[in-house]
Coordinates of C-alpha atoms and ligand atoms in Angstrom, one line a residue:
M22 CA 0.0 0.0 0.0
K23 CA 1.3 3.4 -0.8
R24 CA 0.8 5.5 2.3
E25 CA 0.5 8.7 0.3
F26 CA -2.8 7.5 -1.1
R27 CA -4.6 7.6 2.2
C28 CA -2.9 10.7 3.5
V29 CA -3.3 12.8 0.4
D30 CA -6.9 11.8 0.0
I31 CA -7.7 12.9 3.5
G32 CA -5.8 16.2 3.1
Q33 CA -7.5 16.9 -0.2
I34 CA -10.9 16.2 1.2
V35 CA -10.4 18.6 4.1
K36 CA -8.9 21.3 1.9
H37 CA -11.6 21.0 -0.7
Y38 CA -14.3 21.0 1.9
R39 CA -12.9 24.1 3.6
V40 CA -12.8 26.1 0.4
K41 CA -16.3 25.1 -0.5
Q42 CA -17.9 25.4 2.9
E43 CA -16.4 28.6 4.3
P44 CA -19.6 30.6 4.8
I45 CA -21.5 27.8 6.6
H46 CA -22.4 28.3 10.2
S47 CA -19.8 26.8 12.5
S48 CA -22.0 24.1 14.1
V49 CA -22.9 22.8 10.6
L50 CA -19.4 23.0 9.6
T51 CA -18.4 21.0 12.6
R52 CA -21.0 18.3 11.9
Q53 CA -19.8 18.1 8.3
R54 CA -16.2 17.8 9.6
M55 CA -17.3 14.9 11.9
M56 CA -18.8 13.2 8.9
L57 CA -15.5 13.5 7.1
R58 CA -13.6 12.3 10.0
V59 CA -15.8 9.2 10.4
S60 CA -15.6 8.5 6.7
M61 CA -11.8 8.8 7.0
E62 CA -11.9 6.5 10.0
R63 CA -13.8 3.9 8.1
G64 CA -11.3 4.1 5.3
K65 CA -8.6 3.7 7.9
E66 CA -10.1 0.7 9.5
M67 CA -10.2 -1.0 6.2
M68 CA -6.5 -0.5 5.9
E69 CA -5.8 -1.7 9.4
K70 CA -2.7 -3.7 10.1
K71 CA -4.0 -7.1 9.2
D72 CA -5.2 -6.0 5.8
I73 CA -2.0 -4.4 4.6
A74 CA -0.8 -7.3 2.6
K75 CA -4.1 -7.6 0.8
V76 CA -4.3 -3.9 0.2
D77 CA -1.0 -3.9 -1.5
Q78 CA -2.0 -6.5 -3.9
A79 CA -5.3 -5.0 -4.7
K80 CA -4.8 -1.3 -4.6
R81 CA -7.3 -0.3 -7.2
P82 CA -10.3 -2.2 -5.9
L83 CA -9.5 -0.8 -2.5
K84 CA -9.5 2.8 -3.7
L85 CA -12.9 2.1 -5.2
A86 CA -14.0 0.5 -2.0
I87 CA -13.0 3.5 0.1
L88 CA -14.8 5.9 -2.3
V89 CA -17.9 3.8 -2.0
S90 CA -17.6 3.7 1.8
L91 CA -17.3 7.5 1.9
F92 CA -20.8 7.7 0.2
F93 CA -22.4 5.0 2.4
V94 CA -20.9 6.1 5.7
G95 CA -22.0 9.7 5.0
G96 CA -25.7 8.9 5.6
A97 CA -24.9 6.8 8.6
V98 CA -22.8 9.6 10.1
M99 CA -25.4 12.2 9.6
A100 CA -27.7 10.1 11.7
A101 CA -25.0 9.6 14.3
A102 CA -24.2 13.3 14.4
Q103 CA -27.9 14.1 14.9
G104 CA -27.8 11.5 17.7
G105 CA -25.0 13.4 19.4
L106 CA -21.6 12.3 18.0
A107 CA -19.1 14.2 20.1
P108 CA -15.4 14.5 20.6
D109 CA -13.8 12.1 23.2
L110 CA -11.6 14.8 24.5
I111 CA -11.3 18.6 24.4
L112 CA -8.2 20.5 25.5
F113 CA -9.1 24.2 26.0
N114 CA -7.8 27.5 27.3
G115 CA -4.3 26.8 26.0
K116 CA -1.9 28.2 23.5
I117 CA -2.0 25.8 20.6
L118 CA 0.9 26.2 18.2
T119 CA -0.7 24.5 15.2
V120 CA 2.4 24.6 13.0
D121 CA 0.0 24.8 10.1
K122 CA 1.0 26.6 6.9
D123 CA 0.5 30.1 8.5
F124 CA 1.7 29.0 11.9
N125 CA -1.7 29.8 13.4
I126 CA -2.1 29.9 17.1
Q127 CA -5.4 28.6 18.6
E128 CA -6.9 28.0 22.1
A129 CA -8.5 24.6 22.0
I130 CA -8.4 21.1 20.3
A131 CA -11.2 18.6 19.9
I132 CA -10.1 14.9 19.6
W133 CA -12.1 12.0 18.4
K134 CA -10.6 8.6 18.5
D135 CA -7.0 9.0 17.2
R136 CA -7.7 12.2 15.2
I137 CA -7.9 15.9 15.6
L138 CA -11.5 16.7 15.0
D139 CA -11.2 20.5 15.2
V140 CA -9.1 23.3 16.4
G141 CA -10.3 26.8 17.3
D142 CA -11.2 29.2 20.1
S143 CA -12.2 27.7 23.5
S144 CA -15.9 28.6 23.3
A145 CA -16.4 27.2 19.8
I146 CA -14.6 23.9 20.6
L147 CA -16.3 23.5 24.0
A148 CA -19.6 23.8 22.2
L149 CA -18.9 20.5 20.5
A150 CA -18.8 18.6 23.8
G151 CA -21.3 15.8 24.4
K152 CA -22.2 14.2 27.7
N153 CA -19.3 11.8 27.5
T154 CA -16.7 14.3 26.3
R155 CA -13.8 14.7 28.7
T156 CA -12.6 18.3 28.9
I157 CA -9.2 19.5 30.2
D158 CA -8.5 23.1 31.1
L159 CA -4.9 23.7 30.0
K160 CA -4.8 26.9 32.1
G161 CA -2.6 28.6 29.6
K162 CA -0.2 25.8 28.8
T163 CA 1.2 25.5 25.4
V164 CA 0.5 22.6 23.0
L165 CA 2.9 21.6 20.2
P166 CA 2.5 18.9 17.6
G167 CA 4.2 15.6 18.7
L168 CA 7.9 16.0 18.2
S169 CA 9.9 13.9 15.9
D170 CA 13.6 12.9 15.9
G171 CA 14.5 12.6 12.2
H172 CA 17.6 10.5 12.8
F173 CA 17.9 8.5 16.1
H174 CA 19.4 5.1 16.4
M175 CA 16.9 4.0 19.0
L176 CA 17.5 0.3 19.0
Q177 CA 21.3 0.7 19.2
S178 CA 20.9 3.3 21.9
A179 CA 18.4 1.3 23.8
V180 CA 20.6 -1.8 23.8
G181 CA 23.6 0.2 24.8
Q182 CA 21.8 1.9 27.7
Y183 CA 20.4 -1.5 28.7
R184 CA 23.8 -3.3 28.9
G185 CA 26.6 -0.8 28.8
V186 CA 28.2 1.7 31.3
D187 CA 26.7 5.1 31.0
I188 CA 29.5 7.7 30.8
S189 CA 27.5 10.4 29.1
Q190 CA 27.5 12.7 32.2
V191 CA 31.2 12.4 33.3
S192 CA 33.2 15.6 33.4
S193 CA 36.8 14.3 33.8
I194 CA 38.8 11.3 32.9
E195 CA 39.0 10.3 36.6
Q196 CA 35.2 10.2 36.8
L197 CA 35.0 8.2 33.6
L198 CA 37.5 5.6 34.9
G199 CA 35.6 5.5 38.2
K200 CA 32.4 4.6 36.4
L201 CA 34.2 1.8 34.5
E202 CA 35.8 0.5 37.7
E203 CA 32.4 0.1 39.3
K204 CA 31.4 -2.2 36.4
I205 CA 34.7 -4.0 36.3
A206 CA 34.3 -4.9 40.0
Q207 CA 31.0 -6.7 39.2
T208 CA 32.3 -8.4 36.0
P209 CA 34.2 -11.8 35.9
P210 CA 37.8 -11.3 34.7
G211 CA 38.1 -11.8 30.9
E212 CA 34.6 -10.6 30.2
V213 CA 34.4 -7.4 28.2
V214 CA 33.3 -4.1 29.7
F215 CA 31.9 -1.5 27.4
T216 CA 30.1 1.8 27.4
T217 CA 26.7 2.9 26.2
A218 CA 28.4 5.5 24.0
G219 CA 31.4 7.7 23.8
I220 CA 32.2 11.1 25.3
T221 CA 33.4 14.3 23.7
P222 CA 36.7 15.6 24.9
E223 CA 35.0 19.0 25.4
Q224 CA 33.0 17.6 28.2
L225 CA 36.1 16.5 30.1
R226 CA 38.2 18.8 32.3
E227 CA 41.3 17.4 30.5
K228 CA 39.9 18.3 27.1
R229 CA 41.3 15.2 25.5
E230 CA 40.2 11.6 24.6
P231 CA 40.9 8.9 27.1
T232 CA 43.7 6.6 25.9
R233 CA 44.7 3.0 26.1
Q234 CA 47.1 3.8 28.9
D235 CA 44.3 5.5 31.0
L236 CA 42.2 2.4 30.6
D237 CA 45.0 0.0 31.3
R238 CA 45.5 1.6 34.8
I239 CA 42.1 0.2 35.9
S240 CA 41.6 -2.9 33.8
P241 CA 44.5 -5.3 33.6
R242 CA 42.2 -8.3 33.5
H243 CA 39.2 -7.0 31.6
P244 CA 39.0 -6.0 27.9
V245 CA 37.4 -2.5 27.9
V246 CA 35.8 -0.7 24.9
I247 CA 34.5 2.9 24.9
T248 CA 32.1 2.8 22.1
G249 CA 31.2 5.9 19.9
G250 CA 29.4 6.3 16.6
H251 CA 32.5 6.3 14.4
N252 CA 35.3 5.7 17.0
Y253 CA 36.1 3.2 19.7
T254 CA 38.8 3.4 22.3
L255 CA 40.2 0.1 23.5
N256 CA 42.5 -0.9 26.4
S257 CA 45.5 -3.1 25.7
L258 CA 43.7 -6.3 26.5
A259 CA 40.8 -5.5 24.1
L260 CA 43.3 -4.7 21.4
Q261 CA 45.1 -8.0 22.0
K262 CA 41.8 -9.9 21.9
A263 CA 41.0 -8.2 18.6
N264 CA 44.4 -9.1 17.3
I265 CA 45.3 -5.5 16.7
T266 CA 49.1 -4.8 17.1
V267 CA 51.3 -1.8 16.0
D268 CA 51.9 -3.8 12.8
T269 CA 48.2 -4.1 11.9
P270 CA 47.6 -1.9 8.9
S271 CA 44.7 0.5 9.0
P272 CA 42.0 -1.0 6.8
E273 CA 40.7 0.9 3.7
G274 CA 38.3 3.6 5.0
G275 CA 39.4 3.1 8.6
L276 CA 42.2 4.2 11.0
I277 CA 44.1 2.5 13.8
E278 CA 45.7 5.5 15.5
K279 CA 49.3 5.6 16.6
D280 CA 51.0 8.2 18.7
P281 CA 53.2 10.2 16.2
R282 CA 55.9 10.6 18.9
T283 CA 56.2 7.0 20.1
G284 CA 54.6 5.0 17.3
E285 CA 52.5 3.2 19.9
L286 CA 48.8 2.4 19.6
T287 CA 46.7 5.1 21.3
G288 CA 43.8 2.7 21.5
L289 CA 41.6 4.9 19.2
I290 CA 40.3 3.2 16.1
L291 CA 38.0 4.8 13.5
D292 CA 35.3 3.8 11.0
N293 CA 36.1 0.7 9.0
A294 CA 38.6 -0.3 11.6
L295 CA 35.7 -0.9 14.0
R296 CA 35.0 -4.1 12.0
L297 CA 38.1 -5.6 13.6
V298 CA 36.5 -5.5 17.0
R299 CA 32.9 -6.4 16.2
G300 CA 33.3 -9.8 17.8
L301 CA 34.4 -8.4 21.1
I302 CA 31.0 -7.2 22.3
P303 CA 28.5 -10.1 22.5
P304 CA 25.4 -9.4 20.5
A305 CA 22.2 -8.7 22.5
T306 CA 19.5 -11.4 22.4
P307 CA 16.2 -10.6 20.8
Q308 CA 14.6 -10.6 24.2
Q309 CA 17.1 -8.1 25.5
K310 CA 16.5 -5.9 22.5
L311 CA 12.8 -6.0 23.0
E312 CA 13.1 -5.0 26.6
A313 CA 15.5 -2.3 25.8
L314 CA 13.2 -0.8 23.2
R315 CA 10.2 -0.9 25.6
F316 CA 12.3 1.1 28.1
M317 CA 13.7 3.6 25.5
Q318 CA 10.4 4.4 23.9
K319 CA 8.9 5.4 27.3
R320 CA 11.8 7.7 27.9
A321 CA 11.3 9.2 24.4
N322 CA 7.6 9.9 25.1
A323 CA 8.6 11.5 28.4
V324 CA 10.8 14.1 26.6
G325 CA 8.1 14.8 24.0
F326 CA 8.8 12.5 21.1
T327 CA 5.9 10.8 19.2
S328 CA 7.8 9.9 16.0
L329 CA 11.3 9.0 14.9
R330 CA 13.3 7.7 12.0
E331 CA 15.6 4.7 12.6
P332 CA 18.5 5.6 10.3
G333 CA 19.7 2.0 9.7
V334 CA 18.6 -1.4 11.1
S335 CA 19.1 -4.9 9.9
A336 CA 16.2 -7.0 8.6
E337 CA 16.5 -9.0 11.8
D338 CA 16.2 -6.0 14.0
M339 CA 13.1 -4.8 12.0
R340 CA 11.5 -8.0 13.4
I341 CA 12.0 -6.6 17.0
Y342 CA 10.1 -3.5 16.0
Q343 CA 7.5 -5.6 14.3
Q344 CA 7.0 -7.6 17.5
L345 CA 6.2 -4.4 19.4
W346 CA 3.9 -3.3 16.6
K347 CA 2.1 -6.7 16.5
S348 CA 1.4 -6.6 20.3
D349 CA 0.3 -2.9 20.0
E350 CA 3.0 -1.8 22.4
L351 CA 4.6 0.8 20.1
T352 CA 4.1 4.3 21.6
L353 CA 6.3 6.0 19.0
R354 CA 5.7 6.1 15.3
V355 CA 8.8 4.6 13.7
S356 CA 10.1 4.8 10.1
M357 CA 12.9 2.3 9.6
N358 CA 15.8 2.4 7.2
L359 CA 17.0 -0.9 6.1
S360 CA 20.8 -1.2 6.5
P361 CA 22.1 -3.9 4.2
N362 CA 25.5 -5.5 4.9
F363 CA 27.1 -3.1 2.4
Q364 CA 30.7 -3.6 3.4
N365 CA 30.9 -7.4 3.0
A366 CA 28.4 -8.1 0.2
S367 CA 28.8 -7.5 -3.5
V368 CA 26.2 -5.4 -5.4
D369 CA 24.8 -8.6 -6.9
E370 CA 24.4 -10.2 -3.5
L371 CA 22.7 -7.0 -2.2
V372 CA 20.3 -7.0 -5.2
R373 CA 19.6 -10.7 -4.7
Q374 CA 18.8 -10.1 -1.0
L375 CA 16.5 -7.1 -1.7
S376 CA 14.8 -8.6 -4.7
Q377 CA 13.3 -11.1 -2.3
W378 CA 11.6 -8.4 -0.4
G379 CA 8.1 -7.9 -1.8
V380 CA 8.0 -4.4 -0.2
S381 CA 10.0 -1.2 -0.3
T382 CA 10.0 2.5 0.8
G383 CA 6.6 3.6 2.1
F384 CA 5.3 0.1 3.1
G385 CA 3.7 0.0 6.6
D386 CA 1.2 2.0 8.5
A387 CA 1.2 5.1 10.7
M388 CA 3.0 3.2 13.5
L389 CA 5.7 1.3 11.7
R390 CA 6.9 1.8 8.2
L391 CA 9.8 1.3 5.8
D392 CA 11.8 4.4 5.1
G393 CA 14.6 3.7 2.7
I394 CA 18.0 2.2 2.4
G395 CA 20.4 3.8 4.9
E396 CA 22.5 5.0 6.3
F397 CA 25.7 3.2 5.4
G398 CA 28.3 5.9 5.1
I399 CA 30.3 7.0 2.1
D400 CA 32.6 8.7 4.6
G401 CA 33.3 8.9 8.3
G402 CA 32.3 11.2 11.2
F403 CA 33.9 14.3 12.5
E404 CA 37.5 13.0 12.3
A405 CA 36.9 11.4 8.9
G406 CA 34.2 13.1 6.9
L407 CA 35.5 13.3 3.3
M408 CA 36.4 16.8 2.3
T409 CA 37.7 18.5 -0.8
E410 CA 40.1 20.6 1.2
P411 CA 42.6 18.9 3.7
Y412 CA 42.0 18.7 7.5
E413 CA 43.6 21.2 9.8
N414 CA 44.2 18.9 12.7
L415 CA 43.8 15.3 13.6
G416 CA 44.2 13.6 17.0
D417 CA 46.2 16.2 19.0
A418 CA 48.5 17.3 16.2
P419 CA 48.3 19.2 12.9
A420 CA 46.8 16.8 10.2
P421 CA 49.1 15.4 7.5
P422 CA 48.7 17.7 4.5
D423 CA 47.2 14.8 2.4
Y424 CA 44.5 13.9 4.9
F425 CA 41.0 14.7 3.5
G426 CA 39.0 12.2 5.6
L427 CA 38.1 8.6 4.8
Q428 CA 36.1 7.1 2.0
R429 CA 34.6 3.9 3.2
V430 CA 33.1 2.5 0.0
P431 CA 34.5 2.4 -3.6
V432 CA 32.6 4.9 -5.8
D433 CA 31.8 2.3 -8.5
K434 CA 30.3 -0.1 -6.1
F435 CA 28.4 2.6 -4.3
E436 CA 26.9 4.0 -7.5
Q437 CA 25.9 0.6 -8.9
A438 CA 24.2 -0.2 -5.6
V439 CA 22.3 3.1 -5.5
V440 CA 21.0 2.6 -9.0
A441 CA 19.9 -0.9 -8.1
F442 CA 18.1 0.1 -4.9
N443 CA 16.2 2.7 -7.0
R444 CA 15.1 0.1 -9.5
L445 CA 13.7 -2.0 -6.6
G446 CA 11.7 0.9 -5.3
W447 CA 13.9 1.9 -2.4
R448 CA 15.0 5.4 -1.9
G449 CA 18.6 6.3 -0.8
C450 CA 19.1 7.8 2.7
I451 CA 22.9 8.0 2.6
H452 CA 25.3 9.3 5.3
A453 CA 27.7 12.0 4.1
V454 CA 29.6 14.4 6.4
G455 CA 32.2 16.2 4.3
D456 CA 31.5 18.1 1.1
K457 CA 33.4 15.6 -1.0
G458 CA 31.3 12.8 0.5
V459 CA 28.2 14.9 -0.4
D460 CA 29.6 15.2 -4.0
I461 CA 29.8 11.4 -4.2
V462 CA 26.3 10.9 -2.9
L463 CA 24.8 13.4 -5.2
A464 CA 26.6 12.0 -8.2
A465 CA 25.2 8.5 -7.4
Y466 CA 21.7 10.0 -6.9
E467 CA 22.1 11.7 -10.3
K468 CA 23.0 8.4 -11.9
A469 CA 20.0 6.7 -10.3
N470 CA 17.8 9.5 -11.6
Q471 CA 19.1 9.1 -15.1
D472 CA 18.3 5.4 -14.9
H473 CA 14.8 5.8 -13.4
S474 CA 13.6 9.2 -12.1
I475 CA 13.9 9.9 -8.4
I476 CA 12.1 13.2 -8.6
G477 CA 9.3 13.4 -6.1
K478 CA 10.6 10.3 -4.3
R479 CA 12.2 12.4 -1.6
W480 CA 15.7 10.9 -1.5
I481 CA 17.6 11.9 1.6
L482 CA 21.0 13.2 2.4
E483 CA 21.7 12.1 6.0
H484 CA 23.8 14.8 7.9
G485 CA 25.4 17.2 5.4
H486 CA 27.8 18.6 8.0
Y487 CA 29.7 20.6 5.5
T488 CA 28.0 21.4 2.2
R489 CA 29.0 24.0 -0.5
L490 CA 26.6 26.5 -2.1
D491 CA 27.1 24.9 -5.5
Q492 CA 25.6 21.6 -4.2
F493 CA 22.3 23.3 -3.3
E494 CA 21.1 23.5 -6.9
R495 CA 21.9 19.8 -7.5
M496 CA 20.0 18.8 -4.4
K497 CA 17.0 20.9 -5.5
K498 CA 16.9 19.5 -9.0
L499 CA 16.7 16.0 -7.6
G500 CA 14.3 16.9 -4.8
V501 CA 16.8 15.8 -2.2
I502 CA 15.9 16.5 1.4
I503 CA 18.4 17.0 4.1
S504 CA 18.0 15.1 7.4
T505 CA 20.4 17.0 9.7
Q506 CA 21.4 16.9 13.4
N507 CA 22.4 19.2 16.2
H508 CA 25.8 17.5 16.5
P509 CA 27.7 20.8 16.8
Y510 CA 26.0 21.4 20.2
E511 CA 28.5 19.1 21.8
A512 CA 31.0 18.5 18.9
G513 CA 31.3 22.0 17.4
G514 CA 34.7 22.5 19.1
R515 CA 36.1 19.4 17.5
M516 CA 34.7 20.5 14.1
R517 CA 36.5 23.8 14.5
Y518 CA 39.7 21.9 15.5
F519 CA 39.6 19.3 12.7
W520 CA 38.2 21.4 9.9
G521 CA 39.2 25.0 10.8
E522 CA 37.1 28.1 11.6
K523 CA 35.9 28.8 8.0
R524 CA 34.3 25.4 7.4
A525 CA 33.0 25.1 11.0
A526 CA 31.1 28.4 10.7
K527 CA 29.1 26.7 7.9
V528 CA 28.4 23.4 9.5
M529 CA 24.7 22.3 9.4
R530 CA 23.8 25.4 7.4
V531 CA 20.1 25.1 8.0
K532 CA 19.2 28.7 7.3
D533 CA 21.1 28.7 4.0
W534 CA 19.4 25.4 3.0
Q535 CA 16.0 26.8 3.9
D536 CA 16.6 30.0 2.0
A537 CA 17.6 28.0 -1.0
G538 CA 14.2 26.2 -0.8
L539 CA 15.5 22.9 0.4
V540 CA 13.4 20.9 2.9
V541 CA 15.3 20.1 6.1
G542 CA 14.3 17.8 8.9
G543 CA 16.0 17.7 12.3
G544 CA 17.3 15.0 14.5
S545 CA 20.0 13.9 17.0
D546 CA 21.9 10.9 15.8
R547 CA 23.2 10.1 19.3
P548 CA 24.2 6.5 19.4
G549 CA 24.0 6.2 23.1
A550 CA 21.9 8.9 24.6
L551 CA 18.4 10.2 24.0
I552 CA 18.6 13.9 23.4
S553 CA 15.6 16.0 24.4
P554 CA 13.9 17.6 21.4
F555 CA 14.0 20.8 23.4
L556 CA 17.7 20.7 23.6
Q557 CA 17.8 20.2 19.8
L558 CA 15.4 23.1 19.3
Y559 CA 17.6 25.3 21.6
F560 CA 20.6 24.6 19.4
W561 CA 18.7 25.5 16.1
I562 CA 17.4 28.7 17.7
T563 CA 20.7 29.8 19.4
R564 CA 23.4 27.9 17.6
K565 CA 25.0 27.7 21.1
M566 CA 27.3 24.8 21.9
N567 CA 27.4 23.2 25.3
D568 CA 30.2 25.6 26.3
G569 CA 28.0 28.6 25.5
Q570 CA 30.0 29.6 22.4
V571 CA 28.0 30.2 19.2
I572 CA 28.8 28.3 16.0
G573 CA 27.5 29.7 12.7
P574 CA 25.4 32.6 14.1
D575 CA 24.1 33.4 10.6
Q576 CA 22.4 29.9 10.6
K577 CA 20.1 30.6 13.6
L578 CA 16.4 29.7 13.0
S579 CA 13.3 31.5 14.3
R580 CA 11.5 29.5 16.9
A581 CA 8.7 28.7 14.4
D582 CA 11.2 27.4 11.8
A583 CA 13.1 25.3 14.4
L584 CA 9.8 23.8 15.4
R585 CA 8.9 23.0 11.8
L586 CA 12.2 21.2 11.5
M587 CA 11.1 18.7 14.2
T588 CA 7.5 18.4 13.3
I589 CA 6.0 18.9 9.8
N590 CA 9.4 18.7 8.0
N591 CA 10.2 15.3 9.5
A592 CA 6.6 14.2 8.6
Y593 CA 7.3 15.3 5.0
I594 CA 10.4 13.1 5.0
T595 CA 8.3 10.1 5.7
F596 CA 5.6 11.1 3.2
E597 CA 3.2 11.8 6.1
E598 CA 2.8 15.5 6.0
N599 CA -1.0 15.1 5.5
L600 CA -1.2 12.7 8.5
K601 CA 0.9 14.3 11.2
G602 CA 3.4 17.1 12.0
S603 CA 0.8 19.8 12.6
I604 CA -2.3 20.3 14.7
E605 CA -5.0 20.4 12.0
P606 CA -8.4 18.8 11.6
G607 CA -8.1 15.3 10.2
K608 CA -4.6 14.7 11.4
L609 CA -3.4 12.3 14.1
A610 CA -3.8 13.7 17.6
D611 CA -0.1 13.5 18.4
L612 CA 0.6 16.3 20.9
V613 CA 3.0 17.6 23.5
V614 CA 1.8 19.8 26.4
I615 CA 4.3 22.1 28.0
E616 CA 4.1 24.6 30.9
E617 CA 6.3 27.2 29.2
D618 CA 5.2 29.4 26.3
F619 CA 7.6 28.1 23.7
L620 CA 7.5 31.4 21.7
T621 CA 8.4 33.7 24.6
V622 CA 10.2 31.7 27.3
P623 CA 13.8 33.0 27.7
E624 CA 16.1 31.3 25.2
E625 CA 18.2 29.7 27.8
K626 CA 15.2 28.0 29.3
I627 CA 14.2 26.3 26.0
K628 CA 16.7 23.4 26.5
E629 CA 15.2 22.7 30.0
I630 CA 11.6 22.3 28.9
Q631 CA 10.1 19.0 30.1
P632 CA 6.7 18.0 28.8
V633 CA 3.6 17.9 31.1
A634 CA 2.0 15.3 29.0
T635 CA 2.5 13.6 25.6
F636 CA -0.4 12.3 23.5
L637 CA -0.1 9.7 20.7
G638 CA -3.2 9.3 18.5
G639 CA -5.3 10.9 21.3
K640 CA -4.0 8.6 24.0
V641 CA -1.8 9.7 26.8
V642 CA 1.7 8.1 26.6
Y643 CA 3.3 10.3 29.1
D644 CA 1.7 12.2 31.9
R645 CA 3.1 14.2 34.8
Q646 CA -0.3 14.1 36.4
E647 CA -0.8 17.8 36.1
L648 CA -3.6 17.8 33.5
R649 CA -6.9 17.6 35.4
Ligands
LIG718 ZN1 25.7 8.8 9.9
LIG719 ZN1 23.4 8.0 12.3

């Protein structure tokens, strides 16, 4: 089933209806809207989970069936409306930031089942109440559309949090070692100890990465791995277990770092070198993954998330999500990128694997869907994004003059694969950090487009840390969307150090992209920690890093535009802009209630905002017990 079919139809009906019916008295208007909603609901029920496979095979008859149902249901609903059909819930006396096209602000919302029935001033919306309608006085609180993280490795993070040592809050190397020591004391010798995620040197008093020698001090009998997104730090025992010695060559697209003064291993390894240590950390069991996801999605609801994109999961891990979906336990809407085993498989093998899938981008429902192929990287992270100009520094010394970052996949193979994915109906959602990496991704997308148009298929560039102006037009021509992240909040200092001031001033150039007419969605991409959407919004609004310094001040967004990044724009990325991402009649009732007025609260307070309640499809998924 193509999701756009249902969504666009609903949107068009509402739009058409509004234009036609503008002069009608509001109560009639409301009744008419209810009819529409119920008709929509009927259409939706027909497409419920269990029917999806059938629907896909029989799209045309289904379209017809829905049209027929709209006619039939109309009469039944008119009767129901006369009999007192009323919203289930009304939130009134609030400040509703609808994030509709004109960023209208309203006072009240009527919710019926999982949908927004109407939005307007308190008296008009309260007039819709029936005897069973629950009403909640918001007492001036603000309501935002449910927030969405456009790039969050939830499963990986959840498993990490569930099993690893959390070092995210440490502020010195001594503290970090202390945390690891606690775990080491409870772990049998020889068993590996690892972290939920890495740290940034900026958060440490010493302003440097921990080294092999630091770790050796506390762990002579346990292999220790500090895990980051693109970099791991290992102690001597872990290096030994992974058979990495000073003589081990850095693999293509990876780096085993050596101290330039002594020639010894520092313990830091990057990108493709991570493959050498994969076997060290035992894989989580499906049951552990399931429990970890249950835990993580609750935390995500509590900070205001109702949707997210998983940037890359294996087919096997998709089943974990499917299990939650099947048992109706999902409280976040998830759009999953399939991450094929790109490094080890040939293009033919990849095509063979994917050809056996009878589904592709867009398959699924409003809770769980397939997003694209991602995010396997053409290049590395902050230390290894592929640039056209050389790096300024690397490690703790000036970079070699010929160091431009790392290219992880041969261009030929990459392009062939992207063309093949397109033929099989999958869109590309490829990771690129440096401008040269972006060049390679765009060239591959252009090749795919020549073979079989990708226009309108909303292909994605994941990240785009450093992009050049001349790349904007190429992206626009292809209809490429940028899914970017607030990485500079904690890593801007390193970007300045590695790439120099000039490039760092233009990292994540959201304002420039927006002014050029490119669609941009916002996310976090933290492999180990859940980042509050309000901290992300704070960064886009202030461009302040965690040390208070501003990076790229000309790229600041207005509060309204920052909010769009994490609501309607992310909904557009998953082809669901007519279903969610704003508070408008007909859309899913995904909402976040906050105490503060998002538009006027002092800037520094934005990052501290904690939701009062989060609603998913009209149901409370997080509640601070303050809405009565
Ligand atoms: Zn990435
Ligand atoms: Zn990522």
